[in-house]
Structures are given as structure tokens and as C-alpha cells.
Amino acid sequence: MPQAANEAKQKLGEAFRIEKVPSLVVIDPDGNVVTTEGVEIVNKDTDGECFPWTPKPLYDLSTLEPEILGEMNDTVTCVLLCEGCDEATKAAMAEAMLPVAEEAFNAAKMSGCEAGMLFFTATDTSDVVYQLRLSCELNEPTSTPQLVILDIPDSGAYYVFDGDNLTTENIREFIEDYDNERLERKELQEDEDEAGEGQ
């Protein structure tokens, strides 16, 4: 926008709750805000491989599309880790998780609210997946899928599914148990390097 368009910039800043500049707001064809983190997204996705950066029901934590960066710190997250599984199991786990993710995604869309929970699979190793395993004390990847709910806004809380047989219904029940506070609460372990820096 022109430097002199102060009034217009102020109105836009208020409408989109802009707190810093530069800022880039991405809007879909229906006028809905896709993200207010456009600058960070463009910096991460310089080739536009993830364009148009619209929200999805289910993400792969191993590749972590840039439009979702930062949201894990503010939103409850359900992650199905299967990077140690064979390809058939990985596909089956994504298929089991997708209906639950779509239900939550569509409910949030219909209500006009932001999603109350984000959903991920982790099909390959990455720095993010490694750090998640370390923080949740999940050890090395195994041939058995593992399911965890992260509630970072709640002082780094997390909850681990207790069982080996993961189905769509089991995932639903696990989330229902989380909603009704029936799960054992644990807290994320602080990274040793970060702990050392704080001393």
C-alpha cells in the first residue's frame, strides 16, 4: 500500500488485527482469511509448492507445510506417529485418522470458528518429529503406530494412547477421553540445550 495511505492501512490493520509490519494476509475467493502469517509462509515456501496455503484437515508432520507453523503452540494437536511402520501401515493409519480430522475440520468451518484441534500423521523422520518424540519420551520409532495429543497451551501437557490397535473409532474415543479429562496428563520434557541456555 502507498506510504501515505494511513487511514486505509489503519482500517485494514484493525480488521485483520495486524500487530507488526510487514504483514501479508492471505484471503480465499470467498473472502475468508486463510492466514495472517503470510510473510512467514512466503519466507518458508519460496517456491510456492504449498500454494494457496489453504487449511487442510490432516497434515504430515514430517513435511510440515509452512501455513501451519506456529499454530501447534496455540492449538491442541493430535499426532499419529508411524514413521517406523511399513508403507501399507502408514497408508492405513492416514486412512484411519482422516475421517476424524475431517469431522473436526468441517465442524469448525460450519461454525465459523478456528479448529479446536489440529491433526497430523508423521510418516517419516524429521527434526520436528524427532523433537516431538524426545519431548514426549516416546523413544525411537517402532513398527507399531503411536498416538499422542499435545496440549502445549496447557503448560506443555500431552497424552499418550495406551494400546496397539489404532482404528478410526479408537482415535475418536481417545479424543473423547481427552475432552472429558479421563487421560493421564504428562508434561513435555524441556530440551536439554534450551535448559542449559536458561541457566
PDB file of C-alpha atoms in Angstrom:
ATOM      1  CA  MET A   1       0.000   0.000   0.000  1.00  0.00           C
ATOM      2  CA  PRO A   2       1.155   3.572  -0.577  1.00  0.00           C
ATOM      3  CA  GLN A   3       3.092   5.002   2.332  1.00  0.00           C
ATOM      4  CA  ALA A   4       0.666   7.914   2.605  1.00  0.00           C
ATOM      5  CA  ALA A   5      -2.494   5.743   2.854  1.00  0.00           C
ATOM      6  CA  ASN A   6      -2.523   5.939   6.629  1.00  0.00           C
ATOM      7  CA  GLU A   7      -6.284   5.755   7.154  1.00  0.00           C
ATOM      8  CA  ALA A   8      -6.714   2.743   4.880  1.00  0.00           C
ATOM      9  CA  LYS A   9      -3.772   0.981   6.499  1.00  0.00           C
ATOM     10  CA  GLN A  10      -5.189   1.639   9.930  1.00  0.00           C
ATOM     11  CA  LYS A  11      -8.596   0.213   8.993  1.00  0.00           C
ATOM     12  CA  LEU A  12      -7.043  -2.879   7.435  1.00  0.00           C
ATOM     13  CA  GLY A  13      -4.767  -3.326  10.419  1.00  0.00           C
ATOM     14  CA  GLU A  14      -7.746  -3.221  12.769  1.00  0.00           C
ATOM     15  CA  ALA A  15      -9.829  -5.544  10.585  1.00  0.00           C
ATOM     16  CA  PHE A  16      -7.113  -8.205  10.437  1.00  0.00           C
ATOM     17  CA  ARG A  17      -5.602  -7.480  13.864  1.00  0.00           C
ATOM     18  CA  ILE A  18      -2.205  -6.664  12.422  1.00  0.00           C
ATOM     19  CA  GLU A  19       0.382  -6.134  15.128  1.00  0.00           C
ATOM     20  CA  LYS A  20       3.575  -5.923  13.087  1.00  0.00           C
ATOM     21  CA  VAL A  21       4.843  -4.873   9.686  1.00  0.00           C
ATOM     22  CA  PRO A  22       5.457  -6.096   7.137  1.00  0.00           C
ATOM     23  CA  SER A  23       2.353  -8.279   7.204  1.00  0.00           C
ATOM     24  CA  LEU A  24       0.706 -10.350   4.491  1.00  0.00           C
ATOM     25  CA  VAL A  25      -2.878 -11.573   4.884  1.00  0.00           C
ATOM     26  CA  VAL A  26      -3.963 -14.389   2.566  1.00  0.00           C
ATOM     27  CA  ILE A  27      -7.694 -14.418   1.687  1.00  0.00           C
ATOM     28  CA  ASP A  28      -9.574 -17.107  -0.255  1.00  0.00           C
ATOM     29  CA  PRO A  29     -12.013 -16.396  -3.138  1.00  0.00           C
ATOM     30  CA  ASP A  30     -14.934 -16.262  -0.683  1.00  0.00           C
ATOM     31  CA  GLY A  31     -13.295 -13.533   1.360  1.00  0.00           C
ATOM     32  CA  ASN A  32     -12.311 -15.804   4.241  1.00  0.00           C
ATOM     33  CA  VAL A  33      -8.943 -15.298   5.893  1.00  0.00           C
ATOM     34  CA  VAL A  34      -6.647 -18.235   5.154  1.00  0.00           C
ATOM     35  CA  THR A  35      -3.829 -16.916   7.314  1.00  0.00           C
ATOM     36  CA  THR A  36      -2.408 -13.695   8.712  1.00  0.00           C
ATOM     37  CA  GLU A  37       1.082 -15.261   8.730  1.00  0.00           C
ATOM     38  CA  GLY A  38       1.695 -14.708   5.022  1.00  0.00           C
ATOM     39  CA  VAL A  39       5.153 -13.215   5.453  1.00  0.00           C
ATOM     40  CA  GLU A  40       6.408 -16.241   7.359  1.00  0.00           C
ATOM     41  CA  ILE A  41       4.782 -18.605   4.871  1.00  0.00           C
ATOM     42  CA  VAL A  42       6.327 -16.917   1.834  1.00  0.00           C
ATOM     43  CA  ASN A  43       9.729 -16.914   3.510  1.00  0.00           C
ATOM     44  CA  LYS A  44       9.427 -20.648   4.204  1.00  0.00           C
ATOM     45  CA  ASP A  45       7.743 -21.644   0.934  1.00  0.00           C
ATOM     46  CA  THR A  46       9.754 -19.538  -1.510  1.00  0.00           C
ATOM     47  CA  ASP A  47       8.885 -21.806  -4.461  1.00  0.00           C
ATOM     48  CA  GLY A  48       5.155 -21.740  -3.720  1.00  0.00           C
ATOM     49  CA  GLU A  49       4.926 -25.529  -3.556  1.00  0.00           C
ATOM     50  CA  CYS A  50       2.182 -25.371  -0.898  1.00  0.00           C
ATOM     51  CA  PHE A  51       0.242 -22.504  -2.525  1.00  0.00           C
ATOM     52  CA  PRO A  52      -2.562 -21.493  -1.979  1.00  0.00           C
ATOM     53  CA  TRP A  53      -1.836 -22.407   1.663  1.00  0.00           C
ATOM     54  CA  THR A  54      -5.472 -23.168   2.473  1.00  0.00           C
ATOM     55  CA  PRO A  55      -6.098 -25.140   5.685  1.00  0.00           C
ATOM     56  CA  LYS A  56      -6.417 -28.923   5.434  1.00  0.00           C
ATOM     57  CA  PRO A  57      -7.996 -31.475   7.773  1.00  0.00           C
ATOM     58  CA  LEU A  58      -4.846 -33.603   8.029  1.00  0.00           C
ATOM     59  CA  TYR A  59      -1.178 -32.679   7.718  1.00  0.00           C
ATOM     60  CA  ASP A  60       2.023 -34.696   7.626  1.00  0.00           C
ATOM     61  CA  LEU A  61       4.252 -33.546  10.448  1.00  0.00           C
ATOM     62  CA  SER A  62       7.275 -34.910   8.587  1.00  0.00           C
ATOM     63  CA  THR A  63       6.926 -32.308   5.849  1.00  0.00           C
ATOM     64  CA  LEU A  64       5.097 -29.683   7.934  1.00  0.00           C
ATOM     65  CA  GLU A  65       3.570 -27.272   5.434  1.00  0.00           C
ATOM     66  CA  PRO A  66       4.532 -23.690   6.327  1.00  0.00           C
ATOM     67  CA  GLU A  67       0.954 -22.455   6.721  1.00  0.00           C
ATOM     68  CA  ILE A  68       0.618 -24.480   9.914  1.00  0.00           C
ATOM     69  CA  LEU A  69       3.878 -23.352  11.519  1.00  0.00           C
ATOM     70  CA  GLY A  70       3.336 -21.766  14.893  1.00  0.00           C
ATOM     71  CA  GLU A  71      -0.238 -22.991  15.259  1.00  0.00           C
ATOM     72  CA  MET A  72       0.856 -26.078  17.189  1.00  0.00           C
ATOM     73  CA  ASN A  73       1.925 -23.806  20.040  1.00  0.00           C
ATOM     74  CA  ASP A  74      -1.572 -22.320  20.275  1.00  0.00           C
ATOM     75  CA  THR A  75      -3.842 -25.256  19.407  1.00  0.00           C
ATOM     76  CA  VAL A  76      -4.392 -28.762  20.764  1.00  0.00           C
ATOM     77  CA  THR A  77      -2.767 -31.218  18.359  1.00  0.00           C
ATOM     78  CA  CYS A  78      -3.379 -34.905  17.707  1.00  0.00           C
ATOM     79  CA  VAL A  79      -0.409 -36.702  16.138  1.00  0.00           C
ATOM     80  CA  LEU A  80      -0.253 -40.258  14.816  1.00  0.00           C
ATOM     81  CA  LEU A  81       3.399 -41.303  14.626  1.00  0.00           C
ATOM     82  CA  CYS A  82       4.087 -44.124  12.194  1.00  0.00           C
ATOM     83  CA  GLU A  83       7.482 -43.309  10.699  1.00  0.00           C
ATOM     84  CA  GLY A  84       8.808 -46.718  11.758  1.00  0.00           C
ATOM     85  CA  CYS A  85       5.971 -48.613  10.060  1.00  0.00           C
ATOM     86  CA  ASP A  86       5.847 -50.177   6.606  1.00  0.00           C
ATOM     87  CA  GLU A  87       4.181 -48.285   3.768  1.00  0.00           C
ATOM     88  CA  ALA A  88       0.940 -50.252   3.983  1.00  0.00           C
ATOM     89  CA  THR A  89       0.577 -49.437   7.683  1.00  0.00           C
ATOM     90  CA  LYS A  90       1.355 -45.761   7.070  1.00  0.00           C
ATOM     91  CA  ALA A  91      -1.400 -45.599   4.455  1.00  0.00           C
ATOM     92  CA  ALA A  92      -3.837 -47.435   6.744  1.00  0.00           C
ATOM     93  CA  MET A  93      -3.102 -45.054   9.621  1.00  0.00           C
ATOM     94  CA  ALA A  94      -3.666 -41.976   7.471  1.00  0.00           C
ATOM     95  CA  GLU A  95      -6.937 -43.538   6.286  1.00  0.00           C
ATOM     96  CA  ALA A  96      -7.989 -44.168   9.896  1.00  0.00           C
ATOM     97  CA  MET A  97      -7.122 -40.649  11.026  1.00  0.00           C
ATOM     98  CA  LEU A  98      -8.656 -38.766   8.089  1.00  0.00           C
ATOM     99  CA  PRO A  99     -12.391 -39.175   8.954  1.00  0.00           C
ATOM    100  CA  VAL A 100     -11.820 -37.871  12.483  1.00  0.00           C
ATOM    101  CA  ALA A 101      -9.782 -34.948  11.173  1.00  0.00           C
ATOM    102  CA  GLU A 102     -12.423 -34.131   8.541  1.00  0.00           C
ATOM    103  CA  GLU A 103     -15.218 -34.169  11.128  1.00  0.00           C
ATOM    104  CA  ALA A 104     -13.394 -31.645  13.317  1.00  0.00           C
ATOM    105  CA  PHE A 105     -12.341 -29.561  10.320  1.00  0.00           C
ATOM    106  CA  ASN A 106     -15.854 -29.368   8.847  1.00  0.00           C
ATOM    107  CA  ALA A 107     -17.462 -28.650  12.222  1.00  0.00           C
ATOM    108  CA  ALA A 108     -15.109 -25.713  12.750  1.00  0.00           C
ATOM    109  CA  LYS A 109     -15.753 -24.463   9.222  1.00  0.00           C
ATOM    110  CA  MET A 110     -19.535 -24.649   9.658  1.00  0.00           C
ATOM    111  CA  SER A 111     -19.380 -22.783  12.962  1.00  0.00           C
ATOM    112  CA  GLY A 112     -17.064 -20.114  11.588  1.00  0.00           C
ATOM    113  CA  CYS A 113     -14.575 -20.794  14.375  1.00  0.00           C
ATOM    114  CA  GLU A 114     -10.965 -21.854  14.248  1.00  0.00           C
ATOM    115  CA  ALA A 115     -10.350 -25.574  14.608  1.00  0.00           C
ATOM    116  CA  GLY A 116     -10.176 -26.701  18.224  1.00  0.00           C
ATOM    117  CA  MET A 117      -7.724 -29.459  17.335  1.00  0.00           C
ATOM    118  CA  LEU A 118      -5.147 -29.975  14.583  1.00  0.00           C
ATOM    119  CA  PHE A 119      -4.453 -33.424  13.150  1.00  0.00           C
ATOM    120  CA  PHE A 120      -1.164 -34.849  11.901  1.00  0.00           C
ATOM    121  CA  THR A 121       0.411 -38.055  10.790  1.00  0.00           C
ATOM    122  CA  ALA A 122       4.193 -38.439  10.960  1.00  0.00           C
ATOM    123  CA  THR A 123       5.263 -40.794   8.182  1.00  0.00           C
ATOM    124  CA  ASP A 124       8.969 -40.018   8.104  1.00  0.00           C
ATOM    125  CA  THR A 125      11.694 -38.749  10.389  1.00  0.00           C
ATOM    126  CA  SER A 126      12.393 -35.024  10.580  1.00  0.00           C
ATOM    127  CA  ASP A 127      13.732 -32.529  13.106  1.00  0.00           C
ATOM    128  CA  VAL A 128      10.175 -31.726  14.225  1.00  0.00           C
ATOM    129  CA  VAL A 129       9.223 -35.389  14.639  1.00  0.00           C
ATOM    130  CA  TYR A 130      12.477 -36.167  16.460  1.00  0.00           C
ATOM    131  CA  GLN A 131      11.896 -33.287  18.873  1.00  0.00           C
ATOM    132  CA  LEU A 132       8.323 -34.442  19.471  1.00  0.00           C
ATOM    133  CA  ARG A 133       9.480 -37.950  20.354  1.00  0.00           C
ATOM    134  CA  LEU A 134      12.164 -36.561  22.631  1.00  0.00           C
ATOM    135  CA  SER A 135       9.799 -34.177  24.415  1.00  0.00           C
ATOM    136  CA  CYS A 136       7.109 -36.838  24.876  1.00  0.00           C
ATOM    137  CA  GLU A 137       9.592 -39.558  25.894  1.00  0.00           C
ATOM    138  CA  LEU A 138       8.359 -41.828  23.094  1.00  0.00           C
ATOM    139  CA  ASN A 139      11.808 -43.238  22.314  1.00  0.00           C
ATOM    140  CA  GLU A 140      12.793 -44.464  18.854  1.00  0.00           C
ATOM    141  CA  PRO A 141      10.238 -45.145  16.087  1.00  0.00           C
ATOM    142  CA  THR A 142       8.773 -48.641  16.157  1.00  0.00           C
ATOM    143  CA  SER A 143       6.812 -50.823  13.756  1.00  0.00           C
ATOM    144  CA  THR A 144       3.718 -50.071  15.861  1.00  0.00           C
ATOM    145  CA  PRO A 145       1.958 -46.692  15.369  1.00  0.00           C
ATOM    146  CA  GLN A 146       1.766 -44.338  18.346  1.00  0.00           C
ATOM    147  CA  LEU A 147      -0.890 -41.710  19.024  1.00  0.00           C
ATOM    148  CA  VAL A 148      -0.393 -38.615  21.155  1.00  0.00           C
ATOM    149  CA  ILE A 149      -2.350 -35.457  21.933  1.00  0.00           C
ATOM    150  CA  LEU A 150      -0.302 -32.321  22.557  1.00  0.00           C
ATOM    151  CA  ASP A 151      -1.854 -29.507  24.571  1.00  0.00           C
ATOM    152  CA  ILE A 152       1.060 -27.074  24.582  1.00  0.00           C
ATOM    153  CA  PRO A 153      -1.109 -24.113  25.716  1.00  0.00           C
ATOM    154  CA  ASP A 154      -1.849 -26.088  28.905  1.00  0.00           C
ATOM    155  CA  SER A 155       1.701 -25.786  30.278  1.00  0.00           C
ATOM    156  CA  GLY A 156       3.038 -28.300  27.759  1.00  0.00           C
ATOM    157  CA  ALA A 157       0.602 -31.103  28.560  1.00  0.00           C
ATOM    158  CA  TYR A 158       0.471 -34.276  26.477  1.00  0.00           C
ATOM    159  CA  TYR A 159      -1.431 -37.571  26.496  1.00  0.00           C
ATOM    160  CA  VAL A 160      -0.390 -40.914  25.013  1.00  0.00           C
ATOM    161  CA  PHE A 161      -2.759 -43.541  23.621  1.00  0.00           C
ATOM    162  CA  ASP A 162      -2.409 -46.784  25.604  1.00  0.00           C
ATOM    163  CA  GLY A 163      -2.778 -49.610  23.109  1.00  0.00           C
ATOM    164  CA  ASP A 164      -1.557 -51.078  19.838  1.00  0.00           C
ATOM    165  CA  ASN A 165      -4.722 -51.347  17.734  1.00  0.00           C
ATOM    166  CA  LEU A 166      -5.422 -47.941  16.213  1.00  0.00           C
ATOM    167  CA  THR A 167      -8.668 -47.532  14.288  1.00  0.00           C
ATOM    168  CA  THR A 168     -10.878 -44.581  13.430  1.00  0.00           C
ATOM    169  CA  GLU A 169     -13.144 -45.468  16.351  1.00  0.00           C
ATOM    170  CA  ASN A 170     -10.215 -45.780  18.765  1.00  0.00           C
ATOM    171  CA  ILE A 171      -8.941 -42.367  17.716  1.00  0.00           C
ATOM    172  CA  ARG A 172     -12.409 -40.863  18.293  1.00  0.00           C
ATOM    173  CA  GLU A 173     -12.593 -42.477  21.739  1.00  0.00           C
ATOM    174  CA  PHE A 174      -9.112 -41.248  22.635  1.00  0.00           C
ATOM    175  CA  ILE A 175     -10.111 -37.674  21.773  1.00  0.00           C
ATOM    176  CA  GLU A 176     -13.384 -38.066  23.670  1.00  0.00           C
ATOM    177  CA  ASP A 177     -11.425 -39.255  26.714  1.00  0.00           C
ATOM    178  CA  TYR A 178      -9.181 -36.202  26.377  1.00  0.00           C
ATOM    179  CA  ASP A 179     -12.209 -33.889  26.175  1.00  0.00           C
ATOM    180  CA  ASN A 180     -13.649 -35.481  29.322  1.00  0.00           C
ATOM    181  CA  GLU A 181     -10.320 -35.384  31.190  1.00  0.00           C
ATOM    182  CA  ARG A 182     -10.093 -39.159  31.510  1.00  0.00           C
ATOM    183  CA  LEU A 183      -6.494 -39.456  30.299  1.00  0.00           C
ATOM    184  CA  GLU A 184      -3.253 -39.427  32.262  1.00  0.00           C
ATOM    185  CA  ARG A 185      -1.719 -35.968  31.943  1.00  0.00           C
ATOM    186  CA  LYS A 186       2.005 -35.674  31.309  1.00  0.00           C
ATOM    187  CA  GLU A 187       4.205 -32.660  30.621  1.00  0.00           C
ATOM    188  CA  LEU A 188       6.621 -32.149  27.761  1.00  0.00           C
ATOM    189  CA  GLN A 189      10.269 -32.557  28.667  1.00  0.00           C
ATOM    190  CA  GLU A 190      12.368 -29.439  28.219  1.00  0.00           C
ATOM    191  CA  ASP A 191      15.085 -29.611  25.603  1.00  0.00           C
ATOM    192  CA  GLU A 192      18.442 -30.029  27.374  1.00  0.00           C
ATOM    193  CA  ASP A 193      20.141 -27.390  25.237  1.00  0.00           C
ATOM    194  CA  GLU A 194      17.403 -24.876  25.973  1.00  0.00           C
ATOM    195  CA  ALA A 195      17.528 -25.753  29.658  1.00  0.00           C
ATOM    196  CA  GLY A 196      21.262 -25.156  29.686  1.00  0.00           C
ATOM    197  CA  GLU A 197      20.875 -21.780  27.996  1.00  0.00           C
ATOM    198  CA  GLY A 198      18.405 -20.672  30.661  1.00  0.00           C
ATOM    199  CA  GLN A 199      20.874 -21.312  33.486  1.00  0.00           C
TER     200      GLN A 199
END
